[in-house]
Tab-separated table of C-alpha atoms in Angstrom:
chain	number	residue	atom	x	y	z
A	1	SER	CA	0.063	0.087	0.005
A	2	THR	CA	2.747	2.323	0.882
A	3	VAL	CA	4.655	1.686	-2.491
A	4	ALA	CA	1.292	2.211	-4.472
A	5	PHE	CA	0.551	5.441	-2.418
A	6	VAL	CA	3.999	6.839	-3.226
A	7	GLN	CA	3.861	6.037	-6.971
A	8	GLU	CA	0.340	7.558	-7.310
A	9	TYR	CA	1.393	10.657	-5.401
A	10	ARG	CA	4.438	10.996	-7.865
A	11	SER	CA	2.116	10.564	-10.814
A	12	GLU	CA	-0.091	13.167	-9.442
A	13	GLN	CA	2.679	15.686	-9.147
A	14	SER	CA	3.673	14.787	-12.819
A	15	LEU	CA	0.224	15.735	-13.931
A	16	ALA	CA	0.304	18.903	-11.996
A	17	GLU	CA	3.496	19.749	-13.910
A	18	LEU	CA	1.403	19.685	-17.134
A	19	THR	CA	-0.333	22.840	-15.911
A	20	LYS	CA	3.046	24.660	-16.280
A	21	LEU	CA	2.508	24.409	-19.948
A	22	ILE	CA	-0.138	27.016	-19.652
A	23	PRO	CA	1.425	30.508	-20.065
A	24	PRO	CA	1.013	32.882	-17.126
A	25	ARG	CA	0.670	35.882	-19.325
A	26	CYS	CA	0.002	36.973	-22.893
A	27	THR	CA	-0.124	39.953	-25.159
A	28	ALA	CA	-3.793	40.830	-26.039
A	29	LEU	CA	-5.609	43.725	-27.702
A	30	ARG	CA	-7.706	45.676	-25.176
A	31	ASN	CA	-9.507	48.986	-25.852
A	32	GLY	CA	-7.459	49.275	-29.236
A	33	GLN	CA	-4.193	49.025	-27.424
A	34	LEU	CA	-1.818	46.063	-26.879
A	35	ASP	CA	-1.689	45.156	-23.263
A	36	ASP	CA	0.219	42.433	-21.356
A	37	ILE	CA	-2.406	40.556	-19.400
A	38	GLU	CA	-2.720	37.161	-17.404
A	39	ALA	CA	-3.717	34.382	-19.554
A	40	ARG	CA	-6.434	33.344	-17.226
A	41	GLU	CA	-8.273	36.681	-17.953
A	42	LEU	CA	-8.776	35.801	-21.641
A	43	VAL	CA	-12.481	35.180	-22.838
A	44	PRO	CA	-13.590	34.060	-26.128
A	45	GLY	CA	-13.455	37.010	-28.510
A	46	ASP	CA	-10.194	38.550	-27.270
A	47	ILE	CA	-7.479	39.293	-29.843
A	48	VAL	CA	-4.068	37.858	-29.032
A	49	VAL	CA	-0.668	38.730	-30.510
A	50	LEU	CA	1.803	35.887	-30.846
A	51	GLU	CA	5.502	36.013	-31.647
A	52	THR	CA	8.290	33.578	-31.928
A	53	GLY	CA	8.795	31.844	-28.660
A	54	ASP	CA	5.309	32.529	-27.146
A	55	ARG	CA	3.201	29.782	-25.887
A	56	VAL	CA	-0.347	29.809	-27.051
A	57	PRO	CA	-2.611	30.828	-24.168
A	58	ALA	CA	-5.825	29.507	-25.368
A	59	ASP	CA	-7.505	27.769	-28.382
A	60	CYS	CA	-7.611	30.542	-31.142
A	61	ARG	CA	-8.373	30.993	-34.773
A	62	LEU	CA	-5.796	32.860	-36.827
A	63	LEU	CA	-6.682	36.240	-38.247
A	64	ALA	CA	-3.367	37.142	-39.801
A	65	SER	CA	0.043	35.448	-39.827
A	66	THR	CA	3.419	35.718	-41.466
A	67	ASP	CA	5.468	32.414	-41.928
A	68	LEU	CA	3.998	30.926	-38.700
A	69	LEU	CA	5.282	27.541	-37.591
A	70	VAL	CA	3.868	25.985	-34.329
A	71	ASP	CA	5.296	23.244	-32.150
A	72	GLU	CA	2.366	21.020	-31.051
A	73	SER	CA	4.212	18.176	-29.513
A	74	SER	CA	2.937	19.025	-26.049
A	75	LEU	CA	-0.540	18.327	-27.313
A	76	THR	CA	-0.125	15.702	-30.057
A	77	GLY	CA	3.164	14.265	-29.450
A	78	GLU	CA	4.356	15.044	-32.975
A	79	SER	CA	7.764	16.605	-33.308
A	80	MET	CA	7.186	18.057	-36.677
A	81	MET	CA	6.625	21.821	-36.890
A	82	MET	CA	3.008	22.651	-38.119
A	83	GLU	CA	2.594	25.316	-40.756
A	84	LYS	CA	-0.304	27.674	-39.775
A	85	SER	CA	-2.202	30.050	-41.885
A	86	GLU	CA	-5.495	32.018	-41.425
A	87	LYS	CA	-6.735	30.585	-44.851
A	88	PRO	CA	-7.074	26.781	-44.777
A	89	PRO	CA	-6.221	24.991	-48.194
A	90	SER	CA	-8.935	25.549	-50.753
A	91	GLU	CA	-10.789	22.357	-52.435
A	92	ASP	CA	-8.763	22.849	-55.438
A	93	TYR	CA	-5.665	22.609	-53.615
A	94	ASN	CA	-6.780	19.343	-51.853
A	95	ALA	CA	-7.979	17.852	-55.158
A	96	ALA	CA	-4.527	18.822	-56.615
A	97	GLN	CA	-2.728	16.957	-53.773
A	98	ALA	CA	-5.001	14.136	-54.124
A	99	SER	CA	-4.013	13.728	-57.771
A	100	PHE	CA	-0.419	13.419	-56.917
A	101	THR	CA	-0.499	11.412	-53.710
A	102	GLY	CA	-3.836	9.468	-53.984
A	103	PRO	CA	-6.691	9.608	-51.708
A	104	ARG	CA	-6.053	11.532	-48.553
A	105	SER	CA	-6.652	10.028	-45.137
A	106	ASP	CA	-9.200	11.547	-42.665
A	107	GLU	CA	-6.045	12.714	-40.427
A	108	GLU	CA	-4.605	14.535	-43.378
A	109	VAL	CA	-7.866	16.301	-44.120
A	110	ALA	CA	-8.356	17.098	-40.285
A	111	ALA	CA	-4.868	18.427	-40.295
A	112	ASP	CA	-5.551	20.954	-43.250
A	113	ARG	CA	-8.851	22.079	-41.564
A	114	ASN	CA	-6.684	22.880	-38.322
A	115	ARG	CA	-4.225	24.957	-40.241
A	116	CYS	CA	-6.102	28.094	-39.095
A	117	LEU	CA	-6.333	26.878	-35.587
A	118	LEU	CA	-3.960	27.380	-32.563
A	119	PHE	CA	-4.280	25.229	-29.529
A	120	MET	CA	-3.435	26.232	-26.025
A	121	SER	CA	0.009	24.981	-24.638
A	122	THR	CA	1.522	24.812	-28.133
A	123	THR	CA	4.497	27.018	-28.826
A	124	VAL	CA	5.144	29.333	-31.693
A	125	ASN	CA	8.546	28.213	-33.184
A	126	HIS	CA	8.783	30.732	-35.995
A	127	GLY	CA	6.805	33.853	-37.478
A	128	HIS	CA	4.138	35.869	-35.864
A	129	GLY	CA	0.477	36.452	-36.089
A	130	ARG	CA	-2.906	37.604	-34.512
A	131	ALA	CA	-5.634	35.222	-33.405
A	132	VAL	CA	-9.043	35.554	-31.969
A	133	VAL	CA	-9.679	33.286	-28.791
A	134	ILE	CA	-12.371	30.682	-29.254
A	135	ALA	CA	-11.979	28.682	-26.050
A	136	THR	CA	-10.338	28.940	-22.753
A	137	GLY	CA	-9.581	26.854	-19.679
A	138	MET	CA	-11.059	23.442	-19.683
A	139	ASN	CA	-12.941	24.212	-22.698
A	140	THR	CA	-9.820	23.977	-24.819
A	141	ASP	CA	-8.537	20.766	-26.401
A	142	PHE	CA	-5.514	20.679	-23.899
A	143	GLY	CA	-8.134	21.331	-20.874
A	144	LYS	CA	-10.247	18.408	-22.204
A	145	THR	CA	-7.123	16.011	-22.517
A	146	PHE	CA	-6.116	17.010	-18.988
A	147	GLN	CA	-9.484	16.400	-17.578
A	148	GLU	CA	-9.550	12.936	-19.372
A	149	MET	CA	-6.129	12.067	-17.855
A	150	LYS	CA	-7.520	12.881	-14.333
A	151	ASN	CA	-10.948	11.152	-14.654
A	152	VAL	CA	-10.057	8.121	-16.511
A	153	GLU	CA	-12.028	5.145	-15.825
A	154	GLN	CA	-10.258	2.573	-13.606
A	155	ARG	CA	-10.647	-0.978	-15.071
A	156	LYS	CA	-9.158	-4.123	-13.506
A	157	THR	CA	-6.118	-5.403	-15.539
A	158	PRO	CA	-5.673	-9.108	-16.441
A	159	LEU	CA	-3.236	-9.348	-13.326
A	160	GLN	CA	-5.961	-7.998	-10.881
A	161	VAL	CA	-8.492	-10.382	-12.445
A	162	SER	CA	-6.101	-13.359	-12.089
A	163	MET	CA	-5.330	-12.298	-8.438
A	164	ASP	CA	-8.974	-12.038	-7.712
A	165	GLU	CA	-9.744	-15.436	-8.905
A	166	LEU	CA	-6.724	-16.799	-7.103
A	167	GLY	CA	-7.980	-15.210	-3.985
A	168	GLN	CA	-11.402	-16.688	-4.311
A	169	LYS	CA	-9.976	-20.133	-4.891
A	170	LEU	CA	-7.788	-19.916	-1.914
A	171	SER	CA	-10.541	-18.835	0.322
A	172	LEU	CA	-12.753	-21.807	-0.820
A	173	LEU	CA	-9.908	-24.108	-0.175
A	174	SER	CA	-9.345	-22.705	3.278
A	175	PHE	CA	-13.032	-23.135	4.257
A	176	GLY	CA	-12.852	-26.684	2.934
A	177	ILE	CA	-9.865	-27.391	5.089
A	178	ILE	CA	-11.481	-26.092	8.109
A	179	GLY	CA	-14.617	-28.157	7.567
A	180	VAL	CA	-12.660	-31.387	6.840
A	181	ILE	CA	-10.476	-30.992	9.930
A	182	ALA	CA	-13.510	-30.114	12.150
A	183	LEU	CA	-15.392	-33.096	10.728
A	184	ILE	CA	-12.255	-35.474	11.500
A	185	GLY	CA	-11.896	-34.136	14.977
A	186	VAL	CA	-15.607	-34.661	15.825
A	187	VAL	CA	-15.479	-38.232	14.399
A	188	GLN	CA	-12.279	-38.979	16.629
A	189	GLY	CA	-14.025	-37.515	19.720
A	190	LYS	CA	-11.742	-34.317	19.754
A	191	LYS	CA	-12.838	-30.952	20.919
A	192	LEU	CA	-14.584	-28.996	18.302
A	193	LEU	CA	-12.953	-25.872	19.380
A	194	ASP	CA	-9.564	-27.275	19.182
A	195	MET	CA	-10.233	-28.592	15.630
A	196	PHE	CA	-11.526	-25.315	14.560
A	197	GLN	CA	-8.290	-23.341	15.679
A	198	ILE	CA	-6.168	-26.058	13.961
A	199	GLY	CA	-8.283	-25.504	10.608
A	200	VAL	CA	-8.039	-21.874	10.868
A	201	SER	CA	-4.254	-21.930	11.368
A	202	LEU	CA	-3.805	-24.161	8.451
A	203	ALA	CA	-5.997	-22.059	6.117
A	204	VAL	CA	-4.142	-18.799	7.181
A	205	ALA	CA	-0.870	-20.616	6.344
A	206	ALA	CA	-2.089	-21.685	2.914
A	207	ILE	CA	-2.538	-18.053	1.856
A	208	PRO	CA	0.592	-16.514	0.263
A	209	GLU	CA	0.709	-13.353	2.140
A	210	GLY	CA	3.984	-12.254	0.416
A	211	LEU	CA	2.440	-12.610	-3.121
A	212	PRO	CA	0.735	-9.171	-3.139
A	213	ILE	CA	4.117	-7.428	-1.800
A	214	CYS	CA	6.141	-9.285	-4.626
A	215	VAL	CA	3.598	-8.142	-7.365
A	216	THR	CA	3.672	-4.633	-5.960
A	217	VAL	CA	7.448	-4.318	-5.922
A	218	THR	CA	7.681	-5.805	-9.459
A	219	LEU	CA	5.234	-3.343	-10.778
A	220	ALA	CA	7.021	-0.473	-9.205
A	221	LEU	CA	10.237	-1.303	-10.722
A	222	GLY	CA	8.538	-1.231	-14.034
A	223	VAL	CA	7.116	2.241	-13.231
A	224	MET	CA	10.704	3.248	-12.339
A	225	ARG	CA	11.903	2.151	-15.780
A	226	MET	CA	9.210	3.887	-17.623
A	227	ALA	CA	9.839	7.093	-15.596
A	228	ALA	CA	13.377	7.079	-16.688
A	229	ARG	CA	11.869	7.195	-20.241
A	230	ASN	CA	9.649	10.241	-19.442
A	231	ALA	CA	6.596	8.018	-19.295
A	232	ILE	CA	3.924	9.032	-16.757
A	233	VAL	CA	2.252	6.042	-14.955
A	234	LYS	CA	-0.637	7.040	-12.944
A	235	LYS	CA	-1.582	3.503	-11.503
A	236	LEU	CA	0.749	0.766	-10.898
A	237	PRO	CA	-1.485	-2.014	-12.551
A	238	ALA	CA	-1.128	-0.060	-15.724
A	239	VAL	CA	2.450	-1.450	-16.038
A	240	GLU	CA	1.124	-4.996	-16.449
A	241	ALA	CA	-1.682	-3.975	-18.818
A	242	LEU	CA	0.919	-2.501	-21.043
A	243	GLY	CA	2.517	-5.898	-21.252
A	244	TRP	CA	-0.517	-7.006	-23.153
A	245	ALA	CA	-0.246	-4.125	-25.706
A	246	THR	CA	1.027	-4.725	-29.190
A	247	VAL	CA	0.956	-1.357	-30.535
A	248	ILE	CA	1.513	2.134	-28.713
A	249	CYS	CA	0.895	5.297	-30.737
């Protein structure tokens, strides 16, 4: 229990670190003038100005841009810089691309539609632009992703299911042992209380008390190895579940 608590606490701290991706301040157009304000004061409809090195303070739609490249790795995990423009590709452009490369995937079409969108927590790598805020806080894509990570449904892993089944079988076996020993003692004329105590002692001895500790330590070692590779594991059993995965994307 202590190992699990410590690991979950560390995971919560790691998730809290994600909130640092939200910029504390930004440049916005207020009353016709550029003003440096706190990002939490932004509301949909505000105009923000973004320069190279700025972190996008909210989900925005571009109004104007010049050679704008954005790093969306904090949101999508993709290291490639994304070209952004206030004008999404036209249908003629998409048709021309398809004639050279074949039918386009849904992901490619969605990426083109998102060319005019900037997402909170992403970073402007090159260029500059102006954009109108369309969503803030937990209503942004980043906020929804963060909320899903916190509220993920806990399901039993194959290991937990196996452990539960083993526990049930051992419990039934223990009760069976108690019953058999008590019955033998009664037949032999021995005291029922003495036979019951012997049966309980044997039943307790039959349960492998060290098994949960061994499993927890093994999972904790797996978590430590994954942490060394910058992977956040919120729950210990998730390590065992990953052992059943064939593709991680």
